[in-house]
mmCIF file of C-alpha atoms in Angstrom:
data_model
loop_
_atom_site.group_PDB
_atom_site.id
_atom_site.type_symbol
_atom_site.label_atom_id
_atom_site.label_comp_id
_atom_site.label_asym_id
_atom_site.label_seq_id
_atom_site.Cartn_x
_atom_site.Cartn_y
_atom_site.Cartn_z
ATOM 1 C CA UNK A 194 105.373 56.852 90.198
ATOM 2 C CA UNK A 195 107.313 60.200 89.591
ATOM 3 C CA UNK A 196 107.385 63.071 91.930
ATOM 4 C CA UNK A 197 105.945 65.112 88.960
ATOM 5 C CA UNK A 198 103.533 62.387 87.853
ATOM 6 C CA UNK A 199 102.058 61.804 91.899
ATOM 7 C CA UNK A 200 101.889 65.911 91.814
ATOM 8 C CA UNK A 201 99.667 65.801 88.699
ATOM 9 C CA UNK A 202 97.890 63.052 89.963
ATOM 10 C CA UNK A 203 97.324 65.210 93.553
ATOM 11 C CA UNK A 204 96.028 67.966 91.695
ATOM 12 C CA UNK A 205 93.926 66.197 88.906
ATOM 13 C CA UNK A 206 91.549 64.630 92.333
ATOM 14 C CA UNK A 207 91.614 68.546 94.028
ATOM 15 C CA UNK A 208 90.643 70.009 91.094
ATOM 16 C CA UNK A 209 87.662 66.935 90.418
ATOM 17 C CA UNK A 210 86.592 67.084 94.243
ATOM 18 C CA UNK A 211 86.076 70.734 93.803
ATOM 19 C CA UNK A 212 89.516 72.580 95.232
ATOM 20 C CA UNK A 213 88.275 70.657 98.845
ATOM 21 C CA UNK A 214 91.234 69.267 101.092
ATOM 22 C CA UNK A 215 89.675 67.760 103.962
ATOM 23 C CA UNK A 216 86.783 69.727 103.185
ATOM 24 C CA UNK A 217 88.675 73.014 104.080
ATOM 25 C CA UNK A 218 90.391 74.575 101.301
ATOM 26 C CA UNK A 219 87.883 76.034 99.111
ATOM 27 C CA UNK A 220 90.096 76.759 96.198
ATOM 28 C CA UNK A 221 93.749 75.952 94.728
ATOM 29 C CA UNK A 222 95.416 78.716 95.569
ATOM 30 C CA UNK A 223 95.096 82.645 95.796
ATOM 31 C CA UNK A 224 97.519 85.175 94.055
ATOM 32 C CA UNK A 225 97.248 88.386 95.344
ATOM 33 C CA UNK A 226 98.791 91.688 93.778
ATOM 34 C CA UNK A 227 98.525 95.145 95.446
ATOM 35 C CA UNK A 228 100.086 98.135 97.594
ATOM 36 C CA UNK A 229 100.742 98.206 101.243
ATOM 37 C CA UNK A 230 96.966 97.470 102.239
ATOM 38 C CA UNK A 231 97.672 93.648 101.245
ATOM 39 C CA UNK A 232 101.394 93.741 101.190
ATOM 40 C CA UNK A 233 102.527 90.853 103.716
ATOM 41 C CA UNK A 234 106.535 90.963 103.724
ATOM 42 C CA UNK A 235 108.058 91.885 99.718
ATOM 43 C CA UNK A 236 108.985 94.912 101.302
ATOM 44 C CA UNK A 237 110.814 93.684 103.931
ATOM 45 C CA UNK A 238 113.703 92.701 100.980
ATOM 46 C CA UNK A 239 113.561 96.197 98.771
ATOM 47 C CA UNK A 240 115.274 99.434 99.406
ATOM 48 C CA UNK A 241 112.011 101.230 100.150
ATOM 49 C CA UNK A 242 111.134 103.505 103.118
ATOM 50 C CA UNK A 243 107.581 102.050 102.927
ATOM 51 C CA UNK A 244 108.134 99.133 105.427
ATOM 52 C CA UNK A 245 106.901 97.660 108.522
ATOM 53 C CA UNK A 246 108.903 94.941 109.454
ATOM 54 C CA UNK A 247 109.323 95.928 113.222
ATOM 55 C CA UNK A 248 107.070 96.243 116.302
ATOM 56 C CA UNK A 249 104.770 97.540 117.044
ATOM 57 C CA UNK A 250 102.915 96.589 113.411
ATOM 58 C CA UNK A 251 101.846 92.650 114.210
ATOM 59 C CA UNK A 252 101.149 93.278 117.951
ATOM 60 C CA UNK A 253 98.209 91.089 117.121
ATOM 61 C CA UNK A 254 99.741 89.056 114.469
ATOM 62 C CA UNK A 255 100.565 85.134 115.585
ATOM 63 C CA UNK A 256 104.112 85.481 113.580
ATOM 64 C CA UNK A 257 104.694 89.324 114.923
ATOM 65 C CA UNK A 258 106.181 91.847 112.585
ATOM 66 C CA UNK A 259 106.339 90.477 109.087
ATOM 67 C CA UNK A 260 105.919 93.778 106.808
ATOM 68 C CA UNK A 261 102.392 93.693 107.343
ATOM 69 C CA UNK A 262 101.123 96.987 107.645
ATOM 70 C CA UNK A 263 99.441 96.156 110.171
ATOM 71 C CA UNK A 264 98.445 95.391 113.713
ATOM 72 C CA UNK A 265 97.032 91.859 113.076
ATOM 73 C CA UNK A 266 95.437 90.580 110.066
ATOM 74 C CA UNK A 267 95.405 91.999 106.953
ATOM 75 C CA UNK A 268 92.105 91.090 104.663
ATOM 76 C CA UNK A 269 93.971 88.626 102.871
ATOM 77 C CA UNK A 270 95.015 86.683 105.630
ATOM 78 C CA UNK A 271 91.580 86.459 107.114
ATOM 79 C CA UNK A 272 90.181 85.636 103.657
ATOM 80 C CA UNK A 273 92.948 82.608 103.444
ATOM 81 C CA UNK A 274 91.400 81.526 107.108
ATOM 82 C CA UNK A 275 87.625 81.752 105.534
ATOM 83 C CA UNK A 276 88.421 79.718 102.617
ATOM 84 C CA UNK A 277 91.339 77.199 104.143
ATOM 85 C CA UNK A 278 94.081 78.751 102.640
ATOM 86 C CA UNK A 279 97.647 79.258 104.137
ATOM 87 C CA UNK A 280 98.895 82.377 104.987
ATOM 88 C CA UNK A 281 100.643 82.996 101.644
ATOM 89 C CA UNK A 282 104.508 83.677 101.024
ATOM 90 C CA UNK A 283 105.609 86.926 99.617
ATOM 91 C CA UNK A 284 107.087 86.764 96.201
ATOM 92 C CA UNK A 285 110.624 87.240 97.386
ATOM 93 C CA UNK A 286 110.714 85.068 100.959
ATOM 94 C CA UNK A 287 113.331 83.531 101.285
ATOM 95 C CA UNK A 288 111.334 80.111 102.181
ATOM 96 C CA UNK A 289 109.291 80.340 99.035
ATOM 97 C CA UNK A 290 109.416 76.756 98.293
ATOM 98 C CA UNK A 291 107.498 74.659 95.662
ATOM 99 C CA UNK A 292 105.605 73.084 97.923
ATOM 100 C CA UNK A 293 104.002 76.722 99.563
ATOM 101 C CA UNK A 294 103.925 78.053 95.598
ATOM 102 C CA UNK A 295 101.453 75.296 95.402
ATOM 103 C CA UNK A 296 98.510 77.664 97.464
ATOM 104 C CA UNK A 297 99.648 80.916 96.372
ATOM 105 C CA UNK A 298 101.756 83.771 96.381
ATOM 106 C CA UNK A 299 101.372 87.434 97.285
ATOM 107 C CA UNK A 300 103.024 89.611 94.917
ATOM 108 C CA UNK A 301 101.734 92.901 96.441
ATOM 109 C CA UNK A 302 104.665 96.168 97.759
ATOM 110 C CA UNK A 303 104.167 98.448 99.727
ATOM 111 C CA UNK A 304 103.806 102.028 97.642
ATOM 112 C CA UNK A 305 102.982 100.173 94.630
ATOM 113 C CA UNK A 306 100.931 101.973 91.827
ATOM 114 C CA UNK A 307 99.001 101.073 88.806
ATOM 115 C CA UNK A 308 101.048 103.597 87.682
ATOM 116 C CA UNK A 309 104.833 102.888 87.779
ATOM 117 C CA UNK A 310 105.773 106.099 88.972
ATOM 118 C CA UNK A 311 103.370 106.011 91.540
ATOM 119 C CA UNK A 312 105.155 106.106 95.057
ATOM 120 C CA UNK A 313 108.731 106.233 93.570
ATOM 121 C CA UNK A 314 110.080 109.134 95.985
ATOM 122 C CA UNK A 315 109.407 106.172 98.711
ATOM 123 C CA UNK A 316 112.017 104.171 97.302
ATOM 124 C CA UNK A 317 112.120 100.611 95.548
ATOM 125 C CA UNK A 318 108.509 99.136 94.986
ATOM 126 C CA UNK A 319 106.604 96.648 93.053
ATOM 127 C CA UNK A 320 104.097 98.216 90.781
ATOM 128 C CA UNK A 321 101.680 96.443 88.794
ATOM 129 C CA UNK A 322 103.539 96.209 85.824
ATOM 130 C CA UNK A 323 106.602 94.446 87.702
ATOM 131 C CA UNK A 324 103.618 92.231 89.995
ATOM 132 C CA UNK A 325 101.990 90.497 86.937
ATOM 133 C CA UNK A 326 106.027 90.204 85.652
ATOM 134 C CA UNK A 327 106.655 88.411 88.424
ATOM 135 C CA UNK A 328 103.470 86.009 88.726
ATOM 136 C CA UNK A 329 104.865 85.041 84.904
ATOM 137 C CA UNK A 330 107.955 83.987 86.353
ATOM 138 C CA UNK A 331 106.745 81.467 88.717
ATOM 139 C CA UNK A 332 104.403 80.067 85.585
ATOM 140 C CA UNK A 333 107.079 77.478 85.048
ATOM 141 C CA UNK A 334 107.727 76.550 88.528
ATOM 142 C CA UNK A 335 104.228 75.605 88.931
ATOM 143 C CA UNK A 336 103.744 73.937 85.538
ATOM 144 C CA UNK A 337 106.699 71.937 86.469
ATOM 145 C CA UNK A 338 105.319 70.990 89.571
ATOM 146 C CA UNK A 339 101.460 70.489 88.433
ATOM 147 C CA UNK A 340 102.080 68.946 85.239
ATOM 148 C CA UNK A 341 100.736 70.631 81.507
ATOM 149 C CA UNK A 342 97.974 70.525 79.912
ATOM 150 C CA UNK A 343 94.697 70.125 81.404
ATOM 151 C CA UNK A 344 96.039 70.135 85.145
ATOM 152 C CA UNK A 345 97.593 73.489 84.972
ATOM 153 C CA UNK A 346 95.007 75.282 82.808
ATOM 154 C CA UNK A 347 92.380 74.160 85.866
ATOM 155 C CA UNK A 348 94.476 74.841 88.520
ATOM 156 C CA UNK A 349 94.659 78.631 87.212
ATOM 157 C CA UNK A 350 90.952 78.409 86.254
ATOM 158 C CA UNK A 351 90.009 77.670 89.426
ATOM 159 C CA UNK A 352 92.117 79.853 91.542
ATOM 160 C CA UNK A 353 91.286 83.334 92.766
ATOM 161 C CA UNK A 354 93.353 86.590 91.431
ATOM 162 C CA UNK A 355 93.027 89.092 93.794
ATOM 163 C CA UNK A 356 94.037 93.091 93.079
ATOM 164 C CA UNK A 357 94.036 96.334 95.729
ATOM 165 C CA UNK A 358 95.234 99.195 93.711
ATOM 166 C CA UNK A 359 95.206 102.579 93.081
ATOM 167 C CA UNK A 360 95.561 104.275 97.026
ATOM 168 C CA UNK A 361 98.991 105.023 96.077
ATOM 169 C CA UNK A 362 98.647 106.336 92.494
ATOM 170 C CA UNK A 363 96.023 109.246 94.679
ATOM 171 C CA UNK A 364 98.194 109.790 97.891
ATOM 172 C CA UNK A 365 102.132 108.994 96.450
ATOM 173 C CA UNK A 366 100.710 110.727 92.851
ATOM 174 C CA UNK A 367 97.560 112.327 92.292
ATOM 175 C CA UNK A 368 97.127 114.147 95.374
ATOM 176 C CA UNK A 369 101.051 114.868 95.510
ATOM 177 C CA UNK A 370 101.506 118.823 93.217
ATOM 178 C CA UNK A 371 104.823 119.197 94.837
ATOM 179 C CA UNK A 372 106.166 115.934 93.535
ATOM 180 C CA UNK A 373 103.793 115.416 90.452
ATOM 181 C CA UNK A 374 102.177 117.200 87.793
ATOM 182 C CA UNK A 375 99.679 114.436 87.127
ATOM 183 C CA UNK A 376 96.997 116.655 88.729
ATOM 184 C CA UNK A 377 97.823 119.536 86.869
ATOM 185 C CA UNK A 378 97.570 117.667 83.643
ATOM 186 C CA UNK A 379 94.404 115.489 84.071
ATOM 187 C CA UNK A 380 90.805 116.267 85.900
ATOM 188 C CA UNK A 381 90.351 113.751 87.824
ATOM 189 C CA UNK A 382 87.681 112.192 85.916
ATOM 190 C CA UNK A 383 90.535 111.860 82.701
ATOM 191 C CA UNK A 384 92.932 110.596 86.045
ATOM 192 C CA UNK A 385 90.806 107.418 86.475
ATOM 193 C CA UNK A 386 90.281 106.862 82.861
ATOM 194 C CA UNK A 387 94.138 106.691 82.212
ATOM 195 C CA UNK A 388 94.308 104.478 85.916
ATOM 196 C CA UNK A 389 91.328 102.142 84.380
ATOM 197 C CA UNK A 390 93.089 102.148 80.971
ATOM 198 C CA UNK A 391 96.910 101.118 82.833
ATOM 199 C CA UNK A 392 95.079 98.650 85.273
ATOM 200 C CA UNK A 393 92.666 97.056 81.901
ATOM 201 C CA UNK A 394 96.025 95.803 80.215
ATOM 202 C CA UNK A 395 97.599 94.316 83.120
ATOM 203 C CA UNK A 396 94.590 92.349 84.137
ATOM 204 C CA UNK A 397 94.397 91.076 80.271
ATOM 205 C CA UNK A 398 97.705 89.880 80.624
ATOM 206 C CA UNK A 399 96.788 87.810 83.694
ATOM 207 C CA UNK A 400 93.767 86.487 81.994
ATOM 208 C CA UNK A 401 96.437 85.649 78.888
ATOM 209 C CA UNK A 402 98.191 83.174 81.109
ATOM 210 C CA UNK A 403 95.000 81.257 82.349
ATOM 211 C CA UNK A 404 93.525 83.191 85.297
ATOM 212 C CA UNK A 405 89.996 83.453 84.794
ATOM 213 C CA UNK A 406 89.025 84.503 88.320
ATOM 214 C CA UNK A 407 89.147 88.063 89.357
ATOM 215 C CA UNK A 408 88.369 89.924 93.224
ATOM 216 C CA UNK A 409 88.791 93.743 92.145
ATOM 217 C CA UNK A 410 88.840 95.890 95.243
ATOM 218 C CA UNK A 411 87.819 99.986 94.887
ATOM 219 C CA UNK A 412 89.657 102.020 96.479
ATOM 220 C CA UNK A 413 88.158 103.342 100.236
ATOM 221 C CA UNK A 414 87.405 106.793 101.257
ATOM 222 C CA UNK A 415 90.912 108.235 101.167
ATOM 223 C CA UNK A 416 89.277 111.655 102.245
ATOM 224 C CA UNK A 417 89.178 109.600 105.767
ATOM 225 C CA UNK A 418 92.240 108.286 107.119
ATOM 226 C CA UNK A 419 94.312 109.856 109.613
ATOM 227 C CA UNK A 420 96.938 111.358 107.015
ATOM 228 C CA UNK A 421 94.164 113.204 104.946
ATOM 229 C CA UNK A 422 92.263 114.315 108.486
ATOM 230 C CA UNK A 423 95.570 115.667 109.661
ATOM 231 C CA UNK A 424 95.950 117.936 106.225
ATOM 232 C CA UNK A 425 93.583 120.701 107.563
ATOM 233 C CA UNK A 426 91.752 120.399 104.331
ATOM 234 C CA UNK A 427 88.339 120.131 105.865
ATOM 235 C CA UNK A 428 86.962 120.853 109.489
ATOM 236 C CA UNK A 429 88.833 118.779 112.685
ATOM 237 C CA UNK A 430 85.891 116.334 112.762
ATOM 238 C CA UNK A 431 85.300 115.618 108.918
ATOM 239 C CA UNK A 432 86.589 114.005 106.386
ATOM 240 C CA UNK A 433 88.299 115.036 103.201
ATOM 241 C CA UNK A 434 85.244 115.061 100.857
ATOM 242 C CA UNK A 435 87.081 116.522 98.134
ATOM 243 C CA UNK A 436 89.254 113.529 98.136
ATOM 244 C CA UNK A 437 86.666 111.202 97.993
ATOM 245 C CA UNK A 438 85.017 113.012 94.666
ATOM 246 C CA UNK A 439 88.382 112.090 93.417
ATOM 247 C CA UNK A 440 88.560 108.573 94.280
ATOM 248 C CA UNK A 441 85.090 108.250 93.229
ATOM 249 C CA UNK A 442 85.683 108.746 90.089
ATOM 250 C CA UNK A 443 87.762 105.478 90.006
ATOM 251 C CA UNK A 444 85.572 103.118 91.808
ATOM 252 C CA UNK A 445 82.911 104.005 89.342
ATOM 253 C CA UNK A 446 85.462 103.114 86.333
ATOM 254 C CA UNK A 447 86.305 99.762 88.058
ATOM 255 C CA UNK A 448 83.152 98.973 88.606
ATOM 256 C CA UNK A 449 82.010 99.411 84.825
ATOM 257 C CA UNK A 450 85.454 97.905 84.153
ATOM 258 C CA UNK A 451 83.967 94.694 85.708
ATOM 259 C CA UNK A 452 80.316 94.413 84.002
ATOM 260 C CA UNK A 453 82.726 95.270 80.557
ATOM 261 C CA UNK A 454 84.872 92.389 81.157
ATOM 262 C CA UNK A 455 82.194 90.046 82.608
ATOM 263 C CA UNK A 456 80.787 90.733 79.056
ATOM 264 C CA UNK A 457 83.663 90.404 76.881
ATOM 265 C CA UNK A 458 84.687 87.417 78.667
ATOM 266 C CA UNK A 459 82.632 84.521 79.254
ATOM 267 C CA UNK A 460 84.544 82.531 80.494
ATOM 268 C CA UNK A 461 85.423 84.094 83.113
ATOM 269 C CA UNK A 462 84.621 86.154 86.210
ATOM 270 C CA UNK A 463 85.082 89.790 87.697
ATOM 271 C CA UNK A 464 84.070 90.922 90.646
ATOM 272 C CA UNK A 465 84.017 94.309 91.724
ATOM 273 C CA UNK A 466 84.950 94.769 96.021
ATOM 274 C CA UNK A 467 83.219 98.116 96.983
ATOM 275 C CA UNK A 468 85.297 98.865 99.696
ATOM 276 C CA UNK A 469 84.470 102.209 99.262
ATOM 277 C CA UNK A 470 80.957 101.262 100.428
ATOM 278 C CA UNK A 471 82.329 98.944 102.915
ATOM 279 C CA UNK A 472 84.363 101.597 104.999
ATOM 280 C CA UNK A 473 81.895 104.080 104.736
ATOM 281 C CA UNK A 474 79.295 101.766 106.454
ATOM 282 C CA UNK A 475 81.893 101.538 109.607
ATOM 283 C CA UNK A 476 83.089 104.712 109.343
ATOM 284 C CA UNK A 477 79.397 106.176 109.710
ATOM 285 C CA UNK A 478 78.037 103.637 111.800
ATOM 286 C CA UNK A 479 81.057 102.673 114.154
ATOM 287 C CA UNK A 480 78.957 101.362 117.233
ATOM 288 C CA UNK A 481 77.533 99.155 115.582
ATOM 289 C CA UNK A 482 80.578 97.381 114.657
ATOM 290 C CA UNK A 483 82.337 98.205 118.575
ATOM 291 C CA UNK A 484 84.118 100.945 117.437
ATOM 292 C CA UNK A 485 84.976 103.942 119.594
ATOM 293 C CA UNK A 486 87.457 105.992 117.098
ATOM 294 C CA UNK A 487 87.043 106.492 113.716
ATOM 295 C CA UNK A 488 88.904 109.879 113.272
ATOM 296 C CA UNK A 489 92.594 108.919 114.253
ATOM 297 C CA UNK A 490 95.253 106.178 113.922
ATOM 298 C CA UNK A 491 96.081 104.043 116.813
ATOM 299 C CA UNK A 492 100.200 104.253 116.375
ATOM 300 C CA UNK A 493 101.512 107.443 114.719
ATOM 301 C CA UNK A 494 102.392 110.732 115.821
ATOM 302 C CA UNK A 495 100.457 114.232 115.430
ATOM 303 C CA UNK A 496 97.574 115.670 114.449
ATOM 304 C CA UNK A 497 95.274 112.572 114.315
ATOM 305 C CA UNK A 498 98.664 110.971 115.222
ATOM 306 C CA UNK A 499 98.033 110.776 111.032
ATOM 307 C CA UNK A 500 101.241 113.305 110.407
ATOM 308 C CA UNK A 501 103.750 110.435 111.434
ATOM 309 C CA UNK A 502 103.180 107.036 110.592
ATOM 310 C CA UNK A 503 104.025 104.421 113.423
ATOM 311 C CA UNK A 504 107.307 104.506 114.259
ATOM 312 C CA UNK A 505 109.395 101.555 115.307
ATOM 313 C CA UNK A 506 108.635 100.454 119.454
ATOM 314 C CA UNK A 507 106.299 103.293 119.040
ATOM 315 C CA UNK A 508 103.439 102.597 121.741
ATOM 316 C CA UNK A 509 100.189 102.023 120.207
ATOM 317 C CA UNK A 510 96.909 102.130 121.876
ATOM 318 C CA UNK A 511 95.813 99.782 124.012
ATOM 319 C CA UNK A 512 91.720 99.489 122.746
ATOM 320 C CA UNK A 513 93.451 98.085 119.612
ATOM 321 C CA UNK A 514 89.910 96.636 118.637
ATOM 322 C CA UNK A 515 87.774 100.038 119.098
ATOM 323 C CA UNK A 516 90.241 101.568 116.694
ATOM 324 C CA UNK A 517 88.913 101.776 113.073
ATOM 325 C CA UNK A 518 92.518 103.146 111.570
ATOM 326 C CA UNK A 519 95.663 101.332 112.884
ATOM 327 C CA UNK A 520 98.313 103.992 111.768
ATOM 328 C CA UNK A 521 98.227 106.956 109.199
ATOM 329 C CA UNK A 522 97.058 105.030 106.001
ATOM 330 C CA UNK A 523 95.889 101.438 107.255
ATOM 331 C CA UNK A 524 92.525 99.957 109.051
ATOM 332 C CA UNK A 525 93.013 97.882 112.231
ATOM 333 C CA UNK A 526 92.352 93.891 112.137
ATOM 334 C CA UNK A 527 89.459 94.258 113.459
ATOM 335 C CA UNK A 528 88.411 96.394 110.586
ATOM 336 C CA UNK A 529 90.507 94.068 108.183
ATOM 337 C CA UNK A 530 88.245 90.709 109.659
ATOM 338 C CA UNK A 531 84.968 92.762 109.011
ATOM 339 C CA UNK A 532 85.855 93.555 105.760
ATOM 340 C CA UNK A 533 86.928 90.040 104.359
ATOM 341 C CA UNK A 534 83.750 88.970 106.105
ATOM 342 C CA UNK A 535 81.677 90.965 103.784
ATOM 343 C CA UNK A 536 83.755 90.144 100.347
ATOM 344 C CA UNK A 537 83.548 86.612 101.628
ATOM 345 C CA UNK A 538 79.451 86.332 102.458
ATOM 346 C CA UNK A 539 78.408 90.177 101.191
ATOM 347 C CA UNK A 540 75.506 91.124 99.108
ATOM 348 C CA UNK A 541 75.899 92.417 95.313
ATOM 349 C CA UNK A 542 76.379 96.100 97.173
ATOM 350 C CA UNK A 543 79.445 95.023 98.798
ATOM 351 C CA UNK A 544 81.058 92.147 96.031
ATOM 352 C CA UNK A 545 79.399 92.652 92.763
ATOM 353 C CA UNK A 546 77.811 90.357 90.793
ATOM 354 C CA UNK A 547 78.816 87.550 93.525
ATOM 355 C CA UNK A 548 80.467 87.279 96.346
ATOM 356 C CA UNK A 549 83.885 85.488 97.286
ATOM 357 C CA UNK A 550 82.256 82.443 98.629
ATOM 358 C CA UNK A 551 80.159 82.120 95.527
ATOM 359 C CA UNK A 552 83.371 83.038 93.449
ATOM 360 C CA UNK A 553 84.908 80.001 94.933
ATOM 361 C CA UNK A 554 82.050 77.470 93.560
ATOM 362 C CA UNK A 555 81.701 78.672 90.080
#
């Protein structure tokens, strides 16, 4: 038998016994596109100032600094662990092979927009535009691999496209005057229309190849990390409400994007992430969660050490787990696991109309 033929053959028995290897992995793979919150190591290989390839970001990570913005985990890593998924390879690693290809990619950069100019100042990125570009490229890798036909339209089917988009188009855009005049020319109602509108065609074009799965994250209360705190905009011990009126706006488009597209669409499946809903729940009721500090980052420098994002052998905090905000823009692991937790298990208020675990069955 053929390599390509005992490939098809593989996946024609994962896809019948339900995406199960050894009862573990829960799908075929997981394609992730995004910004920094999910980026796990594209932007380690671009000419971009947005990077975190050094310590002390993956303290807490088993493979230490990999361009995760992070101290540990971000949610896609601890949503691979809940549904038996390797950690995936970023689009341009160099040890992208066709055998890791097989469970997934993440596509997602670091200052990425659903806009493209969104974040540009930073440097070079991966907007959405250029993410969903380069999923298509590794379409004939993987049909190669899989085989046509049948095989390859289930194995998209059946896998899970998630998206996190949208922080940078408000805080590397929107909420930018000195750099952009996107704020002078839209409210920020018409803002989120035109971000919905951008973000509507991409997603189309993903469901044009074959995905029929969709996890759409909203965007969190920007008002509340450390960099907006640190603005002076509202009082030391609030957040930024004004901010998170204007993100509002968007989550409510994304989430009527999703009920429009579950309708249009039979087929397939959109789920709306309310992170938004999600944060605030922590960020309101931190004890309950065992967190001590909700109001400033646990590596960066100033004001809410939220001026200055962590800085390479900065040292970060010790309580790494009490810590709700790891640097300027980005929660903790801790936060990351409780999060994932909820997309993966969560009620219609936090993944909307099912949850990731569900997702995974249909």
């Amino acid at each position: 038998m053929s390599y390509h033929c005992l490939l098809a053959t593989t996946f024609g028995l994962l896809l019948l016994s339900n995406g199960a290897v050894g009862s573990q992995q829960q799908i075929p793979a997981m394609f992730v596109f995004g910004d920094s919150l999910v980026d796990d190591g594209n932007n380690n290989f671009l000419s971009s100032i947005a990077k975190s390839n050094y310590y002390p970001y993956g303290i807490d990570f088993s493979q230490g600094p990999t361009g995760r913005f992070c101290n540990g985990k971000t949610v896609i890593d601890a949503l691979c662990d809940l549904l038996g998924l390797p950690y995936l390879p970023p689009y341009i690693s160099p040890v992208l092979n066709e055998t890791r290809l097989l469970s997934g990619v993440n596509y997602a950069s670091a200052a990425g927009g659903i806009l493209d100019e969104s974040g540009q100042f930073l440097g070079e990125r991966f907007s959405l535009s250029q993410q969903v570009l380069n999923f298509q490229n590794n379409l004939n890798q993987l049909r190669s691999m899989i085989g046509g036909g049948r095989n390859f339209s289930q194995y998209l089917a059946r896998s899970i496209a998630v998206m996190v988009f949208g922080s940078n188009d408000y805080l590397n855009n929107y909420l930018l005057p000195s750099l952009y005049i996107s704020s002078y020319n839209y409210t920020p109602e018409q803002y989120a229309n035109l971000l919905i509108n951008h973000y509507t065609r991409q997603i189309l074009a993903l469901y044009t190849v074959g995905l029929r799965k969709f996890l759409l994250a909203g965007v969190g209360p920007l008002g509340c990390i450390p960099n907006q705190r640190a603005s002076g905009l509202a009082p030391a011990d609030r957040c930024v409400d004004q901010v998170n009126q204007i993100v509002g706006f968007f989550n409510k488009g994304l989430r009527s994007l999703v009920q429009q597209m579950n309708s249009n669409h039979p087929g397939a499946i959109f789920v709306y992430g309310n992170t938004y809903g999600a944060m605030g729940d922590i960020l309101n009721n931190p004890a309950t969660y065992g967190f001590t500090t909700v109001d400033r980052g646990c590596c960066g420098l100033g004001r809410n050490q939220g001026q200055v994002t962590c800085l390479p052998f900065a040292v970060p905090c010790i309580e790494r787990n009490q810590y709700v905000f790891w640097d300027a823009f980005h929660p903790t692991q801790a936060v990351n696991l409780i999060l994932a937790q909820r997309a993966y298990t969560g009620s219609p208020s936090d993944v909307y109309p099912v949850n990731v675990q569900q997702l995974a069955q249909l």
